PDB file of C-alpha atoms in Angstrom:
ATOM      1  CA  UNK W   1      59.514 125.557 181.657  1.00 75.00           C
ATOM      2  CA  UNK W   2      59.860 127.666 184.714  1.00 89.00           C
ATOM      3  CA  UNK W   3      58.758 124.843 187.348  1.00 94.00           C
ATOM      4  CA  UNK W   4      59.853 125.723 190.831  1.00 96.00           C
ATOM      5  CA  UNK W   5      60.227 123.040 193.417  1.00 96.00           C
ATOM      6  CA  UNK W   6      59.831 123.350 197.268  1.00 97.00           C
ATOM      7  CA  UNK W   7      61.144 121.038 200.093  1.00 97.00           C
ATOM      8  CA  UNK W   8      59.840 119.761 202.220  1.00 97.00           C
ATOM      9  CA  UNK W   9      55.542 120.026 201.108  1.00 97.00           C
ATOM     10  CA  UNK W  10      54.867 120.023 205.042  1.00 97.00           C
ATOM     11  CA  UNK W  11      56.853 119.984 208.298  1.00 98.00           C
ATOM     12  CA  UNK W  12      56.056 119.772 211.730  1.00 97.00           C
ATOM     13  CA  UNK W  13      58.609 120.481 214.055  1.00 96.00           C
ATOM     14  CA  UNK W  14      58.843 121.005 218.261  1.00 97.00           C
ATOM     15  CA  UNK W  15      59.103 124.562 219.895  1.00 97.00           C
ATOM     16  CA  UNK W  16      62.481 125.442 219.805  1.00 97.00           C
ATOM     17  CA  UNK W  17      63.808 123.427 217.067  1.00 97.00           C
ATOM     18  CA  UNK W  18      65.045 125.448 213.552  1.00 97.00           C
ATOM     19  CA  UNK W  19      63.960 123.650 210.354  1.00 98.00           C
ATOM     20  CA  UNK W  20      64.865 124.197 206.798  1.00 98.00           C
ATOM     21  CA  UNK W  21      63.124 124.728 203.703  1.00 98.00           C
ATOM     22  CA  UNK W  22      64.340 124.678 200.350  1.00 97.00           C
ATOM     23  CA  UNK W  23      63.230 126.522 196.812  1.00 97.00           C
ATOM     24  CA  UNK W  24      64.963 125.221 193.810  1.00 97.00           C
ATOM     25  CA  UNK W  25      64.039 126.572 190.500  1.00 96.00           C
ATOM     26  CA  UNK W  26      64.243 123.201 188.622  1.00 96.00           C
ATOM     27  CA  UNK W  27      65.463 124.189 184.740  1.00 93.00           C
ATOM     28  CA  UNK W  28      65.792 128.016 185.296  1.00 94.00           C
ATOM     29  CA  UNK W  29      68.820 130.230 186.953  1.00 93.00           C
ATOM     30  CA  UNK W  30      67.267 132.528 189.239  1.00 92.00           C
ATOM     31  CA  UNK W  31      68.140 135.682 189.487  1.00 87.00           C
ATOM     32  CA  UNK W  32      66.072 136.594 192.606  1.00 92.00           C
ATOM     33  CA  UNK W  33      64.254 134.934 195.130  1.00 95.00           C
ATOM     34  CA  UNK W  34      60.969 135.701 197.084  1.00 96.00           C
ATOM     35  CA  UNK W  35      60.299 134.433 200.221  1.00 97.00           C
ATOM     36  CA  UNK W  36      56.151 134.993 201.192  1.00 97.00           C
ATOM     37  CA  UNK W  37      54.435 133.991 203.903  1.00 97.00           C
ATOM     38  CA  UNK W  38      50.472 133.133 203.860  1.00 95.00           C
ATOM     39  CA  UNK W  39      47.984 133.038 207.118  1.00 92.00           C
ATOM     40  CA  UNK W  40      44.541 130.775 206.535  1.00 88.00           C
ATOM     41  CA  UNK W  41      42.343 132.931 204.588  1.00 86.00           C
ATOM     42  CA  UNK W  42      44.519 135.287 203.995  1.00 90.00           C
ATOM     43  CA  UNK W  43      46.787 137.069 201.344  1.00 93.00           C
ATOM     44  CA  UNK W  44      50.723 136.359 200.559  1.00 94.00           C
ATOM     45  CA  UNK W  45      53.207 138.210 202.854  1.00 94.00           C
ATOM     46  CA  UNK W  46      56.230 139.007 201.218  1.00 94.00           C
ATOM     47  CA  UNK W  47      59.053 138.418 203.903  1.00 96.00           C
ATOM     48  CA  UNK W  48      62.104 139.204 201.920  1.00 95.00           C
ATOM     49  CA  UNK W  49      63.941 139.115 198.362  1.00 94.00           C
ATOM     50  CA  UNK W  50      67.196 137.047 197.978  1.00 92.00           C
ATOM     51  CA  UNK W  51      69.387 137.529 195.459  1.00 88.00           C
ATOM     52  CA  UNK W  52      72.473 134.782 194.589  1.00 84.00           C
ATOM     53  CA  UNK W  53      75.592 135.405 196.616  1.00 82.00           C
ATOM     54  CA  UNK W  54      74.331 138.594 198.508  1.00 85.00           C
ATOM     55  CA  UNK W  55      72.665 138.812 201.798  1.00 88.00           C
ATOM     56  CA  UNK W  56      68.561 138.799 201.634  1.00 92.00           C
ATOM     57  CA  UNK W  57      66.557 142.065 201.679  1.00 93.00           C
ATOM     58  CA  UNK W  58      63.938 141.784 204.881  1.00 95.00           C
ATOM     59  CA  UNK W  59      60.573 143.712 204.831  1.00 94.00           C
ATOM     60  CA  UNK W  60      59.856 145.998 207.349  1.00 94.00           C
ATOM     61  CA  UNK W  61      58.387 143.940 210.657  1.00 94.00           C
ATOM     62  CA  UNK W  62      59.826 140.838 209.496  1.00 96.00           C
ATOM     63  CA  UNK W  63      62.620 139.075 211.817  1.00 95.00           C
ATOM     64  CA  UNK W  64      66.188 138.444 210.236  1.00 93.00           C
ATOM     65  CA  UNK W  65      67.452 136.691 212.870  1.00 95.00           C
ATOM     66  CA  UNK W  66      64.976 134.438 212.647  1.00 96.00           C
ATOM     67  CA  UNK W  67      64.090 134.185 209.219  1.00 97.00           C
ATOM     68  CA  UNK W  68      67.692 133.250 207.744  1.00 96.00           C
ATOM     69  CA  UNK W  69      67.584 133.203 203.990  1.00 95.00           C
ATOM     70  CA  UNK W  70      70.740 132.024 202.037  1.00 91.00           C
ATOM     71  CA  UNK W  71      70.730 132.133 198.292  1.00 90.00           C
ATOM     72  CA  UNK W  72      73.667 129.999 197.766  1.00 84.00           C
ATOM     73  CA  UNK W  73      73.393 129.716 194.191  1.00 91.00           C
ATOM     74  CA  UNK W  74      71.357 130.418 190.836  1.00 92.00           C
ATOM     75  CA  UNK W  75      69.368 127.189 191.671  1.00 94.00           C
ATOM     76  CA  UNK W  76      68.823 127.090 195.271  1.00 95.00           C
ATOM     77  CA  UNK W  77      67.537 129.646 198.077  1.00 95.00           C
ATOM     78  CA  UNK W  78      67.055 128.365 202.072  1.00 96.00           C
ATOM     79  CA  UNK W  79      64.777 129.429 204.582  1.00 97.00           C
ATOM     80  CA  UNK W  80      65.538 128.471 208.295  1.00 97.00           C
ATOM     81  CA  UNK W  81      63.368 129.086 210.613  1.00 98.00           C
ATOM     82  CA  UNK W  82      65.214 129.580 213.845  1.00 97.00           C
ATOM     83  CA  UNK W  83      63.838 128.164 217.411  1.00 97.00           C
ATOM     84  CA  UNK W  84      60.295 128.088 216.008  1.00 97.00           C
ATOM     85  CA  UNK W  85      57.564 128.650 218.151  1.00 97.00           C
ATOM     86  CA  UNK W  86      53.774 128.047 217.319  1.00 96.00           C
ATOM     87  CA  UNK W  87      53.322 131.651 216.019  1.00 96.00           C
ATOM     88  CA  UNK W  88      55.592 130.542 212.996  1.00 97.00           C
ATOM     89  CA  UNK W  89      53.105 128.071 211.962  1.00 97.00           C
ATOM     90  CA  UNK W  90      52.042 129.036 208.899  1.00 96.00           C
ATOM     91  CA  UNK W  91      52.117 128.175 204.634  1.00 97.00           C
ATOM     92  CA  UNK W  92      55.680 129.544 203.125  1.00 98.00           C
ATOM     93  CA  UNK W  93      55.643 130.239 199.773  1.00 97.00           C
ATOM     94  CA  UNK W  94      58.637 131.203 197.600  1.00 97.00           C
ATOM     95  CA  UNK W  95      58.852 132.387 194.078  1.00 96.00           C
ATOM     96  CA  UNK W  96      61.574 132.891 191.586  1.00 95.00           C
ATOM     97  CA  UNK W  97      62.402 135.546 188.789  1.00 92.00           C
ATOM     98  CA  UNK W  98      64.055 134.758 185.610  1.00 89.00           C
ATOM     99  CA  UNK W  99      66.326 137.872 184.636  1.00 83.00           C
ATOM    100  CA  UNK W 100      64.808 141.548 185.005  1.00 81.00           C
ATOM    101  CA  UNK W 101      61.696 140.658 183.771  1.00 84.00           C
ATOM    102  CA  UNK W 102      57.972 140.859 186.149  1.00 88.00           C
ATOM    103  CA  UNK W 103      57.307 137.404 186.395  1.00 91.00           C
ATOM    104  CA  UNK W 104      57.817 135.253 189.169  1.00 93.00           C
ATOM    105  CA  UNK W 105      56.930 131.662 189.057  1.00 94.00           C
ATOM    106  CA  UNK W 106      55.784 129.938 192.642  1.00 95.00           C
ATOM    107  CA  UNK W 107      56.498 126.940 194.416  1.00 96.00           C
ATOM    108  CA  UNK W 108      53.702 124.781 195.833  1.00 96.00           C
ATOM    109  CA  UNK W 109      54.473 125.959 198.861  1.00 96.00           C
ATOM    110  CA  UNK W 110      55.423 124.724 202.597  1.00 97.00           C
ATOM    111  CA  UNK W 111      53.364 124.146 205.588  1.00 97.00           C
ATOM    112  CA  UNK W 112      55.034 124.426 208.937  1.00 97.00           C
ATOM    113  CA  UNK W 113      53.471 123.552 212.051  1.00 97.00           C
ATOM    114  CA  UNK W 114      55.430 124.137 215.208  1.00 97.00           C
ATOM    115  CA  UNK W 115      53.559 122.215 217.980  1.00 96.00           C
TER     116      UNK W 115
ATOM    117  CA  UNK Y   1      52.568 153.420 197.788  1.00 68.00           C
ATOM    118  CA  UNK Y   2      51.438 150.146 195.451  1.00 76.00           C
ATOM    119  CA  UNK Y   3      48.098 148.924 196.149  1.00 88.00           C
ATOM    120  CA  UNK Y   4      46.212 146.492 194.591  1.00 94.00           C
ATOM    121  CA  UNK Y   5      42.227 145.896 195.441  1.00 96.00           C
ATOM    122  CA  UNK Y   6      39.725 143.072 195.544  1.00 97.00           C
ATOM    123  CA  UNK Y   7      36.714 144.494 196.279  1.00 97.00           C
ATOM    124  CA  UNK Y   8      34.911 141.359 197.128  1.00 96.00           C
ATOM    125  CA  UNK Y   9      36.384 138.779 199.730  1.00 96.00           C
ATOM    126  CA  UNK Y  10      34.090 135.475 199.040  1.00 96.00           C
ATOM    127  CA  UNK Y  11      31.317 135.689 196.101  1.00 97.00           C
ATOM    128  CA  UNK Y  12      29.086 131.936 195.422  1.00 97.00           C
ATOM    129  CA  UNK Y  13      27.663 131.390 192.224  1.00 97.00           C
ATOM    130  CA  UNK Y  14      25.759 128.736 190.409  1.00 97.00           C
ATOM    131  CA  UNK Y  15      27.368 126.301 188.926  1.00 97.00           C
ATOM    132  CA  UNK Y  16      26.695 127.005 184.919  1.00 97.00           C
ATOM    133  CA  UNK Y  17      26.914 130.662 185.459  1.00 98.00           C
ATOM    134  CA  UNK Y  18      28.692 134.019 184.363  1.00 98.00           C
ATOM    135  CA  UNK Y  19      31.873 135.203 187.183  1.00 98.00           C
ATOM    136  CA  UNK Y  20      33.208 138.661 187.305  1.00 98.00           C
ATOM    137  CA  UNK Y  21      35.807 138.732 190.284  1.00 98.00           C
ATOM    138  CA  UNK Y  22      36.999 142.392 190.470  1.00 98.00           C
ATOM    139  CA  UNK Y  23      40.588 143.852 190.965  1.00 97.00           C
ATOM    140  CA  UNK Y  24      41.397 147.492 191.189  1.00 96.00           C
ATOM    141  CA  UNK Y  25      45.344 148.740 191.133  1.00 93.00           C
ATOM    142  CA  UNK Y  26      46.502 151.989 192.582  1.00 88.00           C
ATOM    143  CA  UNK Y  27      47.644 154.654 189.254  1.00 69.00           C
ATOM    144  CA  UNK Y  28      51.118 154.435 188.739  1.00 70.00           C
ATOM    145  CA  UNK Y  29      53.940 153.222 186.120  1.00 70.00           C
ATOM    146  CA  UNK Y  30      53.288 150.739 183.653  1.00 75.00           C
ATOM    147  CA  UNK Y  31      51.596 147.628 185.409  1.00 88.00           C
ATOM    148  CA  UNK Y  32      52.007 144.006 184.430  1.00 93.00           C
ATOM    149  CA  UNK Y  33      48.765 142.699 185.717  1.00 95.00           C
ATOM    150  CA  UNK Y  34      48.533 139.195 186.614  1.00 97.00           C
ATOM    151  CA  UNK Y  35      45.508 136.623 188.072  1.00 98.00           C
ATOM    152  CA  UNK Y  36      46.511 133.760 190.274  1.00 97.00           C
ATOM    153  CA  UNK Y  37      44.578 130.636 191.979  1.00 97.00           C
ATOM    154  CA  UNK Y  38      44.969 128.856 195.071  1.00 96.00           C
ATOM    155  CA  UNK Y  39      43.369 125.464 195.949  1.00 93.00           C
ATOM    156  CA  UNK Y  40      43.258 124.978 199.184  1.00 89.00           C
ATOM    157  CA  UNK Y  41      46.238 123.912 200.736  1.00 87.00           C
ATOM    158  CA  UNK Y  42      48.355 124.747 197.215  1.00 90.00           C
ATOM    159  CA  UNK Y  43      50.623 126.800 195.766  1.00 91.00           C
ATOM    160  CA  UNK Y  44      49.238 129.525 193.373  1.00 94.00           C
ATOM    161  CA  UNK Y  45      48.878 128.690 190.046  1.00 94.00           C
ATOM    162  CA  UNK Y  46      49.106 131.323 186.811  1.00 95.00           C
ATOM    163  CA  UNK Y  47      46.077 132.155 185.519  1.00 97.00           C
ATOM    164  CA  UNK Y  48      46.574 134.837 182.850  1.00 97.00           C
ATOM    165  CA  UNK Y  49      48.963 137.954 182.451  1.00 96.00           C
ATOM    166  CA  UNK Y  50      49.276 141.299 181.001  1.00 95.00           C
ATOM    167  CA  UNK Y  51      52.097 143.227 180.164  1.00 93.00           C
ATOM    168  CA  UNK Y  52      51.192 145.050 176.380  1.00 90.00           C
ATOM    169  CA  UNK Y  53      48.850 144.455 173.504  1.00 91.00           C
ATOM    170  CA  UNK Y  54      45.915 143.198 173.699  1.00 93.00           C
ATOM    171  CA  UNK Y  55      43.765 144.430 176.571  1.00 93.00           C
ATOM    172  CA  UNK Y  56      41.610 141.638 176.713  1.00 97.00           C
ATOM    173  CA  UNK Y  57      43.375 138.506 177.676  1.00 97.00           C
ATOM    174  CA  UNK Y  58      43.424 134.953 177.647  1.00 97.00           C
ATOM    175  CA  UNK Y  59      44.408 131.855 180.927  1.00 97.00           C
ATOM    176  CA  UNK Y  60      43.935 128.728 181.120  1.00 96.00           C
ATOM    177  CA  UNK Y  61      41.216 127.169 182.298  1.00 96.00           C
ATOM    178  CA  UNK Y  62      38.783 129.129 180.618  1.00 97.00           C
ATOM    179  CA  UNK Y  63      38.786 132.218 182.033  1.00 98.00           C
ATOM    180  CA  UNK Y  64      40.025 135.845 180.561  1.00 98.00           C
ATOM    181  CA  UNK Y  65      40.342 139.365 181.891  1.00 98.00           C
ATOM    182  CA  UNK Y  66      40.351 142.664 180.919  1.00 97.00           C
ATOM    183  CA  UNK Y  67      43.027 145.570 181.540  1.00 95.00           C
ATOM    184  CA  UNK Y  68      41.268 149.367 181.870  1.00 94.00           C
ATOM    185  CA  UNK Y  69      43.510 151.453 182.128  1.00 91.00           C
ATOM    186  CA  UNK Y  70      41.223 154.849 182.630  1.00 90.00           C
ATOM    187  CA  UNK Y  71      39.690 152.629 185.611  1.00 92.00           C
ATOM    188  CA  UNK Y  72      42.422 150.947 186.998  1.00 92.00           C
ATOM    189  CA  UNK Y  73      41.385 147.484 186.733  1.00 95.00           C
ATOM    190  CA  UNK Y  74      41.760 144.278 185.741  1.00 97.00           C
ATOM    191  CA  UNK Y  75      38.638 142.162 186.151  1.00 98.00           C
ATOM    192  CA  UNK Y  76      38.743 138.301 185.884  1.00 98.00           C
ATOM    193  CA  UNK Y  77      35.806 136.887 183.384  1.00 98.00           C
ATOM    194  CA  UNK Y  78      34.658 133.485 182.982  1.00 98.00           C
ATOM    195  CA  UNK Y  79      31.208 132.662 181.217  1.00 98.00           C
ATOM    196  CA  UNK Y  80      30.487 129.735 182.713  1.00 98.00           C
ATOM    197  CA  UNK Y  81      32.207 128.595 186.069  1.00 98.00           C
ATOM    198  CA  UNK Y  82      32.398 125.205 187.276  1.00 97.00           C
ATOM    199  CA  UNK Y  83      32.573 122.959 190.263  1.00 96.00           C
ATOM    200  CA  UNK Y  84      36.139 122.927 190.342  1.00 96.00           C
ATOM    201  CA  UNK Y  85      36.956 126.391 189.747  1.00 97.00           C
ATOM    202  CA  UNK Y  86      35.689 126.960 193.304  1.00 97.00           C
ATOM    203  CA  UNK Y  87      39.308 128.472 195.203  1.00 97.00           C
ATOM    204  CA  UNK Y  88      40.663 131.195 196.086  1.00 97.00           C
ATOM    205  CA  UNK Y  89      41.947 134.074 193.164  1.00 98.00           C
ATOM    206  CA  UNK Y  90      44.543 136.619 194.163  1.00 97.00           C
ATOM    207  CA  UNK Y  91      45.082 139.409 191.713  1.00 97.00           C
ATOM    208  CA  UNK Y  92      48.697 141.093 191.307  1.00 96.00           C
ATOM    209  CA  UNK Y  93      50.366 143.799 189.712  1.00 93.00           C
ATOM    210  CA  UNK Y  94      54.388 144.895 189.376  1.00 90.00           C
ATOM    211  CA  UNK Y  95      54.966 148.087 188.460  1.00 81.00           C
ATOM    212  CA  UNK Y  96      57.924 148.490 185.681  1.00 72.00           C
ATOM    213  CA  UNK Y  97      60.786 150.656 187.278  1.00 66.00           C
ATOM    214  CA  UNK Y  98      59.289 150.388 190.623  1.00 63.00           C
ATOM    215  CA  UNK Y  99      61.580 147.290 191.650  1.00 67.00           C
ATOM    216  CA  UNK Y 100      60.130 145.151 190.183  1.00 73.00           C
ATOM    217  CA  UNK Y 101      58.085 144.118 193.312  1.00 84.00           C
ATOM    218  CA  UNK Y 102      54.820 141.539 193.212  1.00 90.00           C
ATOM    219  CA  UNK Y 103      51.877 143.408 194.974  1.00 91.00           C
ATOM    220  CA  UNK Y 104      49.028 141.382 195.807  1.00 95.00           C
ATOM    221  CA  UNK Y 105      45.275 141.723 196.264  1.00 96.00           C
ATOM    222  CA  UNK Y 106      43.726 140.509 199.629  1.00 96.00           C
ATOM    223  CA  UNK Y 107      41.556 137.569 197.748  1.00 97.00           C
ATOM    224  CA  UNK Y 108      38.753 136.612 196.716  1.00 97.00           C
ATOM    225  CA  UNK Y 109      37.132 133.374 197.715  1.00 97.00           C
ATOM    226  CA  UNK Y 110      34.282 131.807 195.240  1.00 98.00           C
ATOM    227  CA  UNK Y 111      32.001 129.500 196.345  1.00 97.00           C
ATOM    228  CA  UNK Y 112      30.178 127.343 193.447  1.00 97.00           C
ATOM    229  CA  UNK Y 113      26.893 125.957 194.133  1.00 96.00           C
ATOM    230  CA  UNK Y 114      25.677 123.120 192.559  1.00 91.00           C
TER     231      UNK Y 114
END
């Protein structure tokens, strides 16, 4: 149990454009949701925490305007990217927590590239 | 503030031998201690947990850790590493009562040499 699905695996998308990526946890409601961001060789970002039906909490530095997170419902958290550019190219990760407990369980993870 | 420390960012060993990848957490509330691995190109997979008990551990694939608490670590064992275990491991800790939060370790990369 505690599988967590991301969509799409990779995307490539023109300067400018917004895309969409999408965390489901697959047979577990989700209290919270964890949105990370990776650079090659390097560790896991955390960009912000979602929680269902209340607007996303942003880390310091990161964008909210142009990170837009909506966690619409136990199930389902969205990422959009808005008017990408080629310094948002990177691996997006996003993790879920069942209840109050420590444990988050990952998705495989996204690659955008923004040519 | 949280901190969590991999000492070492890429170690190689021989295929067939003994890996100790270390991971140092700043003191603070109770931690729940985790190891991940990442494949290149791949999400991060579970390797082992602590939250109570127990202070030496058991994952999956073999490998097991050890929580000190009087030196703030949580070291990552396996006795005999293979090809495939060559990726990178990410140690992370969340401190109870301290929101809960996932703190991560910058990494360490192994190398396995044939």
């Amino acid at each position: 149990g505690a599988v967590v699905s991301q969509h799409p695996s990779r995307v490539i998308c023109k300067s400018g454009t917004s895309v969409k990526i999408e965390c489901r946890s697959l047979d577990f409601q989700a209290t919270t949701m964890f949105w990370y961001r990776q650079f090659p060789k390097k560790s896991l970002m955390l960009m912000a925490t979602s929680n269902e039906g209340s607007k996303a909490t942003y880390e310091q530095g990161v964008e909210k305007d142009k990170f837009l997170i909506n966690h619409a419902s136990l199930t389902l958290s969205t990422l959009t990217v808005t008017s990408a550019h080629p310094e948002d190219s990177s691996f997006y990760i996003c993790s879920a927590r069942r209840g109050e407990g420590p444990e988050q369980y990952f998705g495989p993870g996204t690659r955008l590239t923004v040519t | 503030a949280q901190s969590v420390t991999q000492p070492d960012i890429h170690i190689t060993v021989s295929e067939g031998a003994s890996l100790e990848l270390r991971c140092n957490y700043s003191y603070g509330a109770t931690p729940y201690l985790f190891w991940y691995v990442q494949s290149p190109g791949q999400g991060l997979q579970l390797l082992l947990k602590y939250f109570s008990g127990d202070t030496l551990v058991q994952g999956i694939k073999g490998f097991e850790a050890e929580f000190k608490r009087s030196q703030s670590s949580f070291n990552l064992r396996k006795p005999s590493v293979h090809w495939s275990d060559a990726a990178e491991y990410f140690c992370a800790v969340v401190y109870y009562n301290a929101g809960n939060m996932l703190t991560f370790g910058g990494g360490t990369r192994l190398m396995v040499k044939p």
